[in-house]
């Protein structure tokens, strides 16, 4: 069953799932035999919808018996269903790529919207909450068959698992082939997985700020984040629902991650060694009472902000999915693994990225079929430049992918 709710009906808590508010929309009970276009055109753009896709066998050998995916759409699917574009979100992103009928801004409005490079007046844009997430898709905080949250019982999911799930949603929408699939960071890894797993279904693929796999260093940073959550006393092995959550651990995980999202030059230029307001780190009478530097206050803010909107178990589940990213796994050497892809590729990197280095994008581009040039986004900010400076790729996107 699928229902749709407006953005105001998005879960009020991090662990909620499929809120009851908002207009119900009838859609096929099961994906097989689904009627293309069953979701009516009267549903406003930027509305969260939910589709049950049935049971899903996972790479690990485990099985999720009843999977729901949350998604949003913008624009109109044309008669031959050839104008659909899939935009994949990053680690803690949601489905709200750009504003729709409401006024809530999206996280990639430079990229998508009326008149933007991905013009929603021309293209039918879809964004799907990743399997394991906490913005409506089946994840650790959603009910297992016994009615209790999955919690510690939620299985490991990989990017190939979430791609298989998304393919069923595309089937239900009647989309046999994407005009383009694109994303940055984790979203770029998801886009690449689509192009290799379902080459006949992806005509264009943009892979931004990610390489062909997560490296040992990137896995190491990720492990530090997940361990910060797991070692929080309130984590309780992942079964904390109904009580205090591991907020300190999740906030610490975000601090670690955010350091990798920003460049050293960005942090030094913005904060330097300055103390935070009236706090004086060197004037405290004790270690326990010392004040903070501005950069510490900034990281505290980033950590606390995420705690208010994200589920700790989902952070672990999605981080481990990113750790699993390896387009070559079980497919041979890199060039061999990428050989089945038939999409036109755009590969881009942020010049100051110290999480996913531009060199990784170059290795990927060189291994792809054909001649693929790496587009460089110039941004002193670091990895997050793929979000803030995506406008630098407008020319390539308008003149190439979306001309």
Coordinates of C-alpha atoms in Angstrom, one line a residue:
X1 CA 0.0 0.0 0.0
X2 CA 1.2 3.5 -0.7
X3 CA 0.1 6.6 1.1
X4 CA 1.1 10.2 0.6
X5 CA 1.5 13.0 3.2
X6 CA 2.5 16.6 2.8
X7 CA 5.9 17.8 4.1
X8 CA 4.1 19.0 7.2
X9 CA 3.2 15.3 7.8
X10 CA 6.8 14.2 8.0
X11 CA 7.6 12.3 11.1
X12 CA 7.6 14.6 14.1
X13 CA 10.2 12.4 15.9
X14 CA 13.3 10.8 14.5
X15 CA 11.9 7.3 15.1
X16 CA 8.5 7.8 13.7
X17 CA 7.4 6.1 10.5
X18 CA 4.6 6.6 8.0
X19 CA 2.7 9.4 9.9
X20 CA -1.1 9.1 9.8
X21 CA -1.7 12.8 8.9
X22 CA -2.2 13.9 5.4
X23 CA -4.3 12.6 2.5
X24 CA -4.3 8.9 1.7
X25 CA -3.6 7.9 -1.9
X26 CA -4.5 4.5 -3.2
X27 CA -1.7 2.7 -5.0
X28 CA -1.2 -1.0 -5.9
X29 CA -0.8 -3.3 -2.9
X30 CA 2.1 -5.1 -4.5
X31 CA 4.7 -4.1 -7.1
X32 CA 4.2 -6.9 -9.5
X33 CA 1.6 -5.9 -12.0
X34 CA 1.5 -2.4 -10.7
X35 CA -0.3 0.0 -12.9
X36 CA 2.1 2.7 -14.2
X37 CA 1.2 6.1 -13.0
X38 CA -1.1 4.9 -10.3
X39 CA -0.1 7.7 -8.0
X40 CA -2.5 10.5 -9.2
X41 CA -1.2 13.7 -10.6
X42 CA -3.2 15.7 -8.1
X43 CA -0.5 14.9 -5.4
X44 CA 1.5 18.1 -5.0
X45 CA 5.1 18.2 -5.9
X46 CA 7.4 17.7 -2.9
X47 CA 4.9 15.5 -1.1
X48 CA 6.3 12.5 0.8
X49 CA 4.8 9.2 -0.4
X50 CA 5.3 5.7 0.8
X51 CA 5.4 2.5 -1.2
X52 CA 5.4 -1.1 0.1
X53 CA 7.6 -3.2 -2.2
X54 CA 7.3 -6.6 -0.5
X55 CA 10.1 -8.8 0.9
X56 CA 13.7 -8.2 0.0
X57 CA 16.6 -10.7 0.0
X58 CA 19.8 -9.0 1.0
X59 CA 23.4 -9.5 0.0
X60 CA 24.1 -10.8 3.5
X61 CA 21.7 -13.6 3.1
X62 CA 19.2 -12.0 5.5
X63 CA 15.7 -11.1 4.4
X64 CA 13.5 -8.0 5.1
X65 CA 10.0 -9.4 4.9
X66 CA 8.0 -6.2 4.2
X67 CA 9.9 -3.2 2.9
X68 CA 8.5 0.3 2.6
X69 CA 10.3 3.1 0.7
X70 CA 9.6 6.8 1.1
X71 CA 10.0 9.1 -1.9
X72 CA 9.1 12.5 -3.4
X73 CA 8.5 13.6 -6.9
X74 CA 8.4 16.8 -8.9
X75 CA 7.1 17.5 -12.4
X76 CA 5.2 15.3 -14.7
X77 CA 6.1 11.9 -16.1
X78 CA 5.7 12.2 -19.9
X79 CA 3.6 9.8 -22.1
X80 CA 6.5 7.5 -23.0
X81 CA 8.0 7.7 -19.5
X82 CA 11.4 8.9 -20.8
X83 CA 12.0 12.0 -18.7
X84 CA 12.4 10.5 -15.3
X85 CA 15.5 11.6 -13.2
X86 CA 16.6 10.0 -10.0
X87 CA 18.5 12.2 -7.5
X88 CA 20.1 10.3 -4.7
X89 CA 20.6 11.9 -1.3
X90 CA 23.8 11.8 0.8
X91 CA 24.4 10.2 4.2
X92 CA 22.0 12.1 6.5
X93 CA 19.9 13.6 3.7
X94 CA 16.2 13.2 3.1
X95 CA 14.0 13.1 0.0
X96 CA 13.3 16.8 -0.1
X97 CA 15.7 17.8 -2.9
X98 CA 13.9 21.0 -3.8
X99 CA 10.8 22.8 -2.7
X100 CA 7.5 21.8 -4.3
X101 CA 4.0 23.0 -3.6
X102 CA 5.1 24.1 -0.1
X103 CA 7.7 26.6 0.9
X104 CA 10.1 24.3 2.7
X105 CA 13.5 24.7 0.8
X106 CA 15.2 21.6 -0.4
X107 CA 18.9 20.7 0.0
X108 CA 19.9 20.9 -3.7
X109 CA 17.9 23.8 -5.1
X110 CA 20.8 25.0 -7.2
X111 CA 20.5 21.7 -9.1
X112 CA 16.7 20.9 -9.3
X113 CA 13.6 23.0 -9.7
X114 CA 11.8 25.1 -12.2
X115 CA 14.4 26.5 -14.6
X116 CA 17.3 24.8 -12.8
X117 CA 19.7 22.4 -14.6
X118 CA 17.4 19.6 -13.7
X119 CA 14.3 21.5 -14.8
X120 CA 11.2 20.2 -13.1
X121 CA 9.1 21.8 -15.8
X122 CA 10.7 19.4 -18.2
X123 CA 11.7 16.4 -16.1
X124 CA 10.0 14.1 -13.7
X125 CA 12.3 14.1 -10.7
X126 CA 12.3 11.3 -8.1
X127 CA 14.1 11.1 -4.8
X128 CA 14.0 8.0 -2.5
X129 CA 14.9 7.7 1.1
X130 CA 17.6 5.0 1.4
X131 CA 16.8 1.6 2.8
X132 CA 17.8 1.8 6.5
X133 CA 16.9 5.4 6.7
X134 CA 14.7 7.3 9.2
X135 CA 12.7 9.5 6.8
X136 CA 10.0 7.0 6.0
X137 CA 11.8 4.0 4.5
X138 CA 12.1 0.7 6.3
X139 CA 14.9 1.1 8.9
X140 CA 15.9 0.2 12.4
X141 CA 13.3 2.5 14.0
X142 CA 10.4 1.0 12.0
X143 CA 8.2 -1.9 13.1
X144 CA 9.4 -5.4 12.6
X145 CA 6.8 -8.2 12.0
X146 CA 6.3 -8.5 15.8
X147 CA 5.3 -4.8 16.0
X148 CA 8.4 -3.7 17.9
X149 CA 11.1 -1.5 16.3
X150 CA 13.8 -3.5 14.5
X151 CA 16.5 -1.9 16.6
X152 CA 19.5 -4.3 17.0
X153 CA 17.8 -6.9 14.8
X154 CA 17.9 -4.8 11.7
X155 CA 20.1 -6.5 9.1
X156 CA 23.1 -5.1 7.4
X157 CA 22.1 -3.5 4.1
X158 CA 24.5 -2.6 1.3
X159 CA 24.2 -0.1 -1.6
X160 CA 23.3 -3.0 -3.9
X161 CA 20.4 -3.9 -1.6
X162 CA 19.0 -0.4 -1.6
X163 CA 19.5 -0.2 -5.4
X164 CA 17.4 -3.4 -5.8
X165 CA 14.7 -1.9 -3.6
X166 CA 14.7 1.3 -5.6
X167 CA 14.3 -0.6 -8.9
X168 CA 11.0 -2.0 -7.6
X169 CA 9.8 1.5 -6.8
X170 CA 10.8 2.5 -10.3
X171 CA 8.8 -0.5 -11.6
X172 CA 5.7 0.6 -9.7
X173 CA 6.0 4.1 -11.2
X174 CA 6.3 2.6 -14.7
X175 CA 9.8 3.8 -15.1
X176 CA 11.8 1.3 -17.1
X177 CA 14.7 3.6 -17.9
X178 CA 16.0 6.7 -16.1
X179 CA 16.9 9.7 -18.2
X180 CA 19.6 10.3 -15.6
X181 CA 20.6 9.1 -12.1
X182 CA 22.9 11.4 -10.1
X183 CA 24.1 12.2 -6.6
X184 CA 26.9 13.4 -4.5
X185 CA 29.0 11.6 -1.8
X186 CA 26.9 8.6 -0.7
X187 CA 24.4 9.7 -3.4
X188 CA 27.1 9.4 -6.0
X189 CA 27.9 5.9 -4.9
X190 CA 24.2 5.0 -5.2
X191 CA 24.1 6.5 -8.7
X192 CA 27.1 4.5 -9.8
X193 CA 25.6 1.3 -8.4
X194 CA 22.5 1.9 -10.4
X195 CA 24.5 2.3 -13.6
X196 CA 26.4 -0.9 -13.1
X197 CA 23.6 -3.1 -11.6
X198 CA 21.0 -2.0 -14.1
X199 CA 22.9 -0.7 -17.1
X200 CA 19.9 -1.0 -19.4
X201 CA 17.9 1.3 -17.1
X202 CA 20.3 4.2 -16.8
X203 CA 21.0 6.5 -19.8
X204 CA 23.1 9.1 -18.0
X205 CA 24.9 8.9 -14.7
X206 CA 26.5 11.7 -12.7
X207 CA 28.9 10.6 -9.9
X208 CA 30.0 13.5 -7.7
X209 CA 32.5 13.6 -4.9
X210 CA 33.0 9.8 -4.5
X211 CA 35.2 7.2 -6.0
X212 CA 34.7 3.6 -7.0
X213 CA 34.9 2.3 -3.5
X214 CA 35.4 3.4 0.1
X215 CA 39.0 3.3 1.0
X216 CA 40.6 1.9 4.3
X217 CA 40.9 5.5 5.6
X218 CA 37.3 6.3 4.8
X219 CA 36.2 3.1 6.6
X220 CA 38.4 4.1 9.5
X221 CA 36.7 7.5 9.9
X222 CA 33.3 5.7 9.6
X223 CA 34.2 3.2 12.3
X224 CA 35.1 5.9 14.7
X225 CA 31.7 7.4 14.1
X226 CA 29.7 4.2 14.6
X227 CA 31.7 3.3 17.7
X228 CA 31.0 6.7 19.2
X229 CA 27.3 5.8 19.0
X230 CA 27.7 2.2 20.1
X231 CA 29.7 3.2 23.2
X232 CA 27.1 5.6 24.4
X233 CA 25.5 4.0 27.5
X234 CA 22.0 4.9 26.2
X235 CA 22.6 2.9 23.0
X236 CA 21.7 -0.3 24.8
X237 CA 22.9 -2.4 21.9
X238 CA 20.6 -0.6 19.5
X239 CA 17.4 -1.2 21.5
X240 CA 16.9 2.2 23.0
X241 CA 13.4 3.0 21.5
X242 CA 10.9 4.0 24.1
X243 CA 13.6 5.6 26.3
X244 CA 16.5 8.0 26.1
X245 CA 18.5 7.7 22.9
X246 CA 22.3 7.8 22.4
X247 CA 22.3 11.5 21.8
X248 CA 25.8 12.1 23.1
X249 CA 27.2 9.4 20.9
X250 CA 25.3 10.5 17.8
X251 CA 26.5 14.1 18.3
X252 CA 30.1 12.9 18.7
X253 CA 29.7 10.9 15.5
X254 CA 28.6 14.0 13.6
X255 CA 31.5 16.0 15.0
X256 CA 33.9 13.4 13.6
X257 CA 32.2 13.3 10.3
X258 CA 31.9 17.1 10.0
X259 CA 35.7 17.5 10.3
X260 CA 36.1 15.4 7.2
X261 CA 33.3 17.3 5.4
X262 CA 35.2 20.6 5.7
X263 CA 38.8 21.5 4.7
X264 CA 41.5 22.6 7.1
X265 CA 41.7 26.0 5.3
X266 CA 37.9 26.4 5.8
X267 CA 38.1 25.7 9.5
X268 CA 41.2 27.8 10.1
X269 CA 39.8 30.7 8.0
X270 CA 36.5 30.8 9.8
X271 CA 37.6 30.1 13.3
X272 CA 41.3 30.2 13.7
X273 CA 42.3 29.9 17.4
X274 CA 39.6 32.3 18.6
X275 CA 37.7 31.5 21.8
X276 CA 33.9 31.2 21.7
X277 CA 32.4 34.5 22.8
X278 CA 33.2 35.1 26.5
X279 CA 34.6 31.6 26.9
X280 CA 38.4 31.5 27.5
X281 CA 40.0 28.1 27.1
X282 CA 43.3 29.1 28.7
X283 CA 41.8 30.9 31.7
X284 CA 39.8 28.1 33.4
X285 CA 40.7 27.1 36.9
X286 CA 40.2 23.4 36.0
X287 CA 40.0 21.1 33.0
X288 CA 36.4 20.5 33.7
X289 CA 35.5 24.2 33.6
X290 CA 37.5 25.3 30.6
X291 CA 35.8 27.2 27.8
X292 CA 35.7 26.4 24.1
X293 CA 37.4 27.6 21.0
X294 CA 35.1 28.8 18.3
X295 CA 35.7 25.6 16.2
X296 CA 34.6 23.5 19.2
X297 CA 31.4 25.4 19.5
X298 CA 30.8 25.0 15.8
X299 CA 31.2 21.2 16.0
X300 CA 29.0 21.1 19.1
X301 CA 26.3 22.9 17.1
X302 CA 26.6 20.5 14.2
X303 CA 26.3 17.5 16.5
X304 CA 23.3 18.8 18.4
X305 CA 21.6 19.8 15.2
X306 CA 21.7 16.3 13.8
X307 CA 20.5 14.8 17.1
X308 CA 17.3 16.7 16.7
X309 CA 16.5 15.2 13.3
X310 CA 18.2 11.8 12.9
X311 CA 18.0 8.3 14.3
X312 CA 21.3 6.9 15.7
X313 CA 20.6 3.3 14.4
X314 CA 19.9 4.7 11.0
X315 CA 23.2 6.6 11.1
X316 CA 25.0 3.3 11.8
X317 CA 23.0 1.4 9.1
X318 CA 23.7 4.0 6.4
X319 CA 27.3 4.5 7.4
X320 CA 27.9 0.8 7.1
X321 CA 26.2 0.8 3.7
X322 CA 28.7 3.4 2.6
X323 CA 31.5 1.3 4.1
X324 CA 30.3 -1.5 1.8
X325 CA 30.7 0.7 -1.3
X326 CA 32.9 -1.2 -3.7
X327 CA 31.7 -1.3 -7.3
X328 CA 34.2 -4.0 -8.0
X329 CA 33.1 -6.4 -5.3
X330 CA 32.4 -9.8 -7.0
X331 CA 32.7 -8.2 -10.4
X332 CA 36.4 -8.5 -11.2
X333 CA 39.0 -5.7 -11.7
X334 CA 37.6 -2.2 -11.8
X335 CA 37.5 -1.8 -15.6
X336 CA 35.9 -5.2 -15.9
X337 CA 33.3 -4.3 -13.2
X338 CA 32.4 -1.0 -15.0
X339 CA 32.4 -2.5 -18.5
X340 CA 28.7 -3.4 -18.5
X341 CA 27.7 0.2 -17.9
X342 CA 26.3 1.9 -21.0
X343 CA 25.4 5.3 -19.5
X344 CA 26.9 8.6 -20.5
X345 CA 28.9 9.6 -17.4
X346 CA 29.7 12.8 -15.7
X347 CA 32.3 12.5 -12.9
X348 CA 33.0 15.5 -10.7
X349 CA 35.1 16.2 -7.6
X350 CA 35.7 19.0 -5.2
X351 CA 39.3 20.3 -5.4
X352 CA 39.6 20.7 -1.6
X353 CA 37.9 17.4 -0.6
X354 CA 39.8 15.5 2.0
X355 CA 37.2 12.8 2.5
X356 CA 36.8 11.6 -1.1
X357 CA 39.9 12.9 -2.8
X358 CA 39.8 14.1 -6.4
X359 CA 42.4 11.4 -7.2
X360 CA 39.7 8.8 -6.5
X361 CA 37.4 10.4 -9.0
X362 CA 40.2 10.3 -11.6
X363 CA 40.7 6.6 -11.1
X364 CA 37.0 6.0 -11.5
X365 CA 36.8 8.2 -14.7
X366 CA 39.8 6.4 -16.2
X367 CA 38.3 3.0 -15.7
X368 CA 34.8 3.9 -17.1
X369 CA 34.0 2.9 -20.7
X370 CA 34.8 5.7 -23.2
X371 CA 36.5 9.0 -22.5
X372 CA 35.3 10.6 -19.2
X373 CA 36.8 13.8 -18.0
X374 CA 36.7 14.7 -14.3
X375 CA 35.0 18.0 -13.7
X376 CA 36.5 19.9 -10.9
X377 CA 34.4 22.0 -8.5
X378 CA 36.6 24.8 -7.0
X379 CA 35.5 25.3 -3.4
X380 CA 37.7 26.0 -0.4
X381 CA 35.0 24.5 1.9
X382 CA 36.0 20.9 1.3
X383 CA 33.7 17.9 0.7
X384 CA 30.5 19.8 1.3
X385 CA 31.3 21.8 -1.8
X386 CA 29.4 19.2 -3.8
X387 CA 26.2 20.7 -2.2
X388 CA 27.1 24.4 -1.9
X389 CA 28.9 24.8 -5.2
X390 CA 26.9 22.5 -7.5
X391 CA 26.1 25.5 -9.5
X392 CA 29.6 25.4 -11.0
X393 CA 28.5 22.3 -13.0
X394 CA 25.4 24.1 -14.4
X395 CA 27.0 24.6 -17.8
X396 CA 28.1 20.9 -18.2
X397 CA 24.7 19.7 -16.9
X398 CA 22.6 22.1 -19.1
X399 CA 24.7 21.6 -22.3
X400 CA 25.3 17.9 -21.8
X401 CA 23.1 15.8 -19.6
X402 CA 19.9 17.9 -19.6
X403 CA 20.1 19.7 -23.0

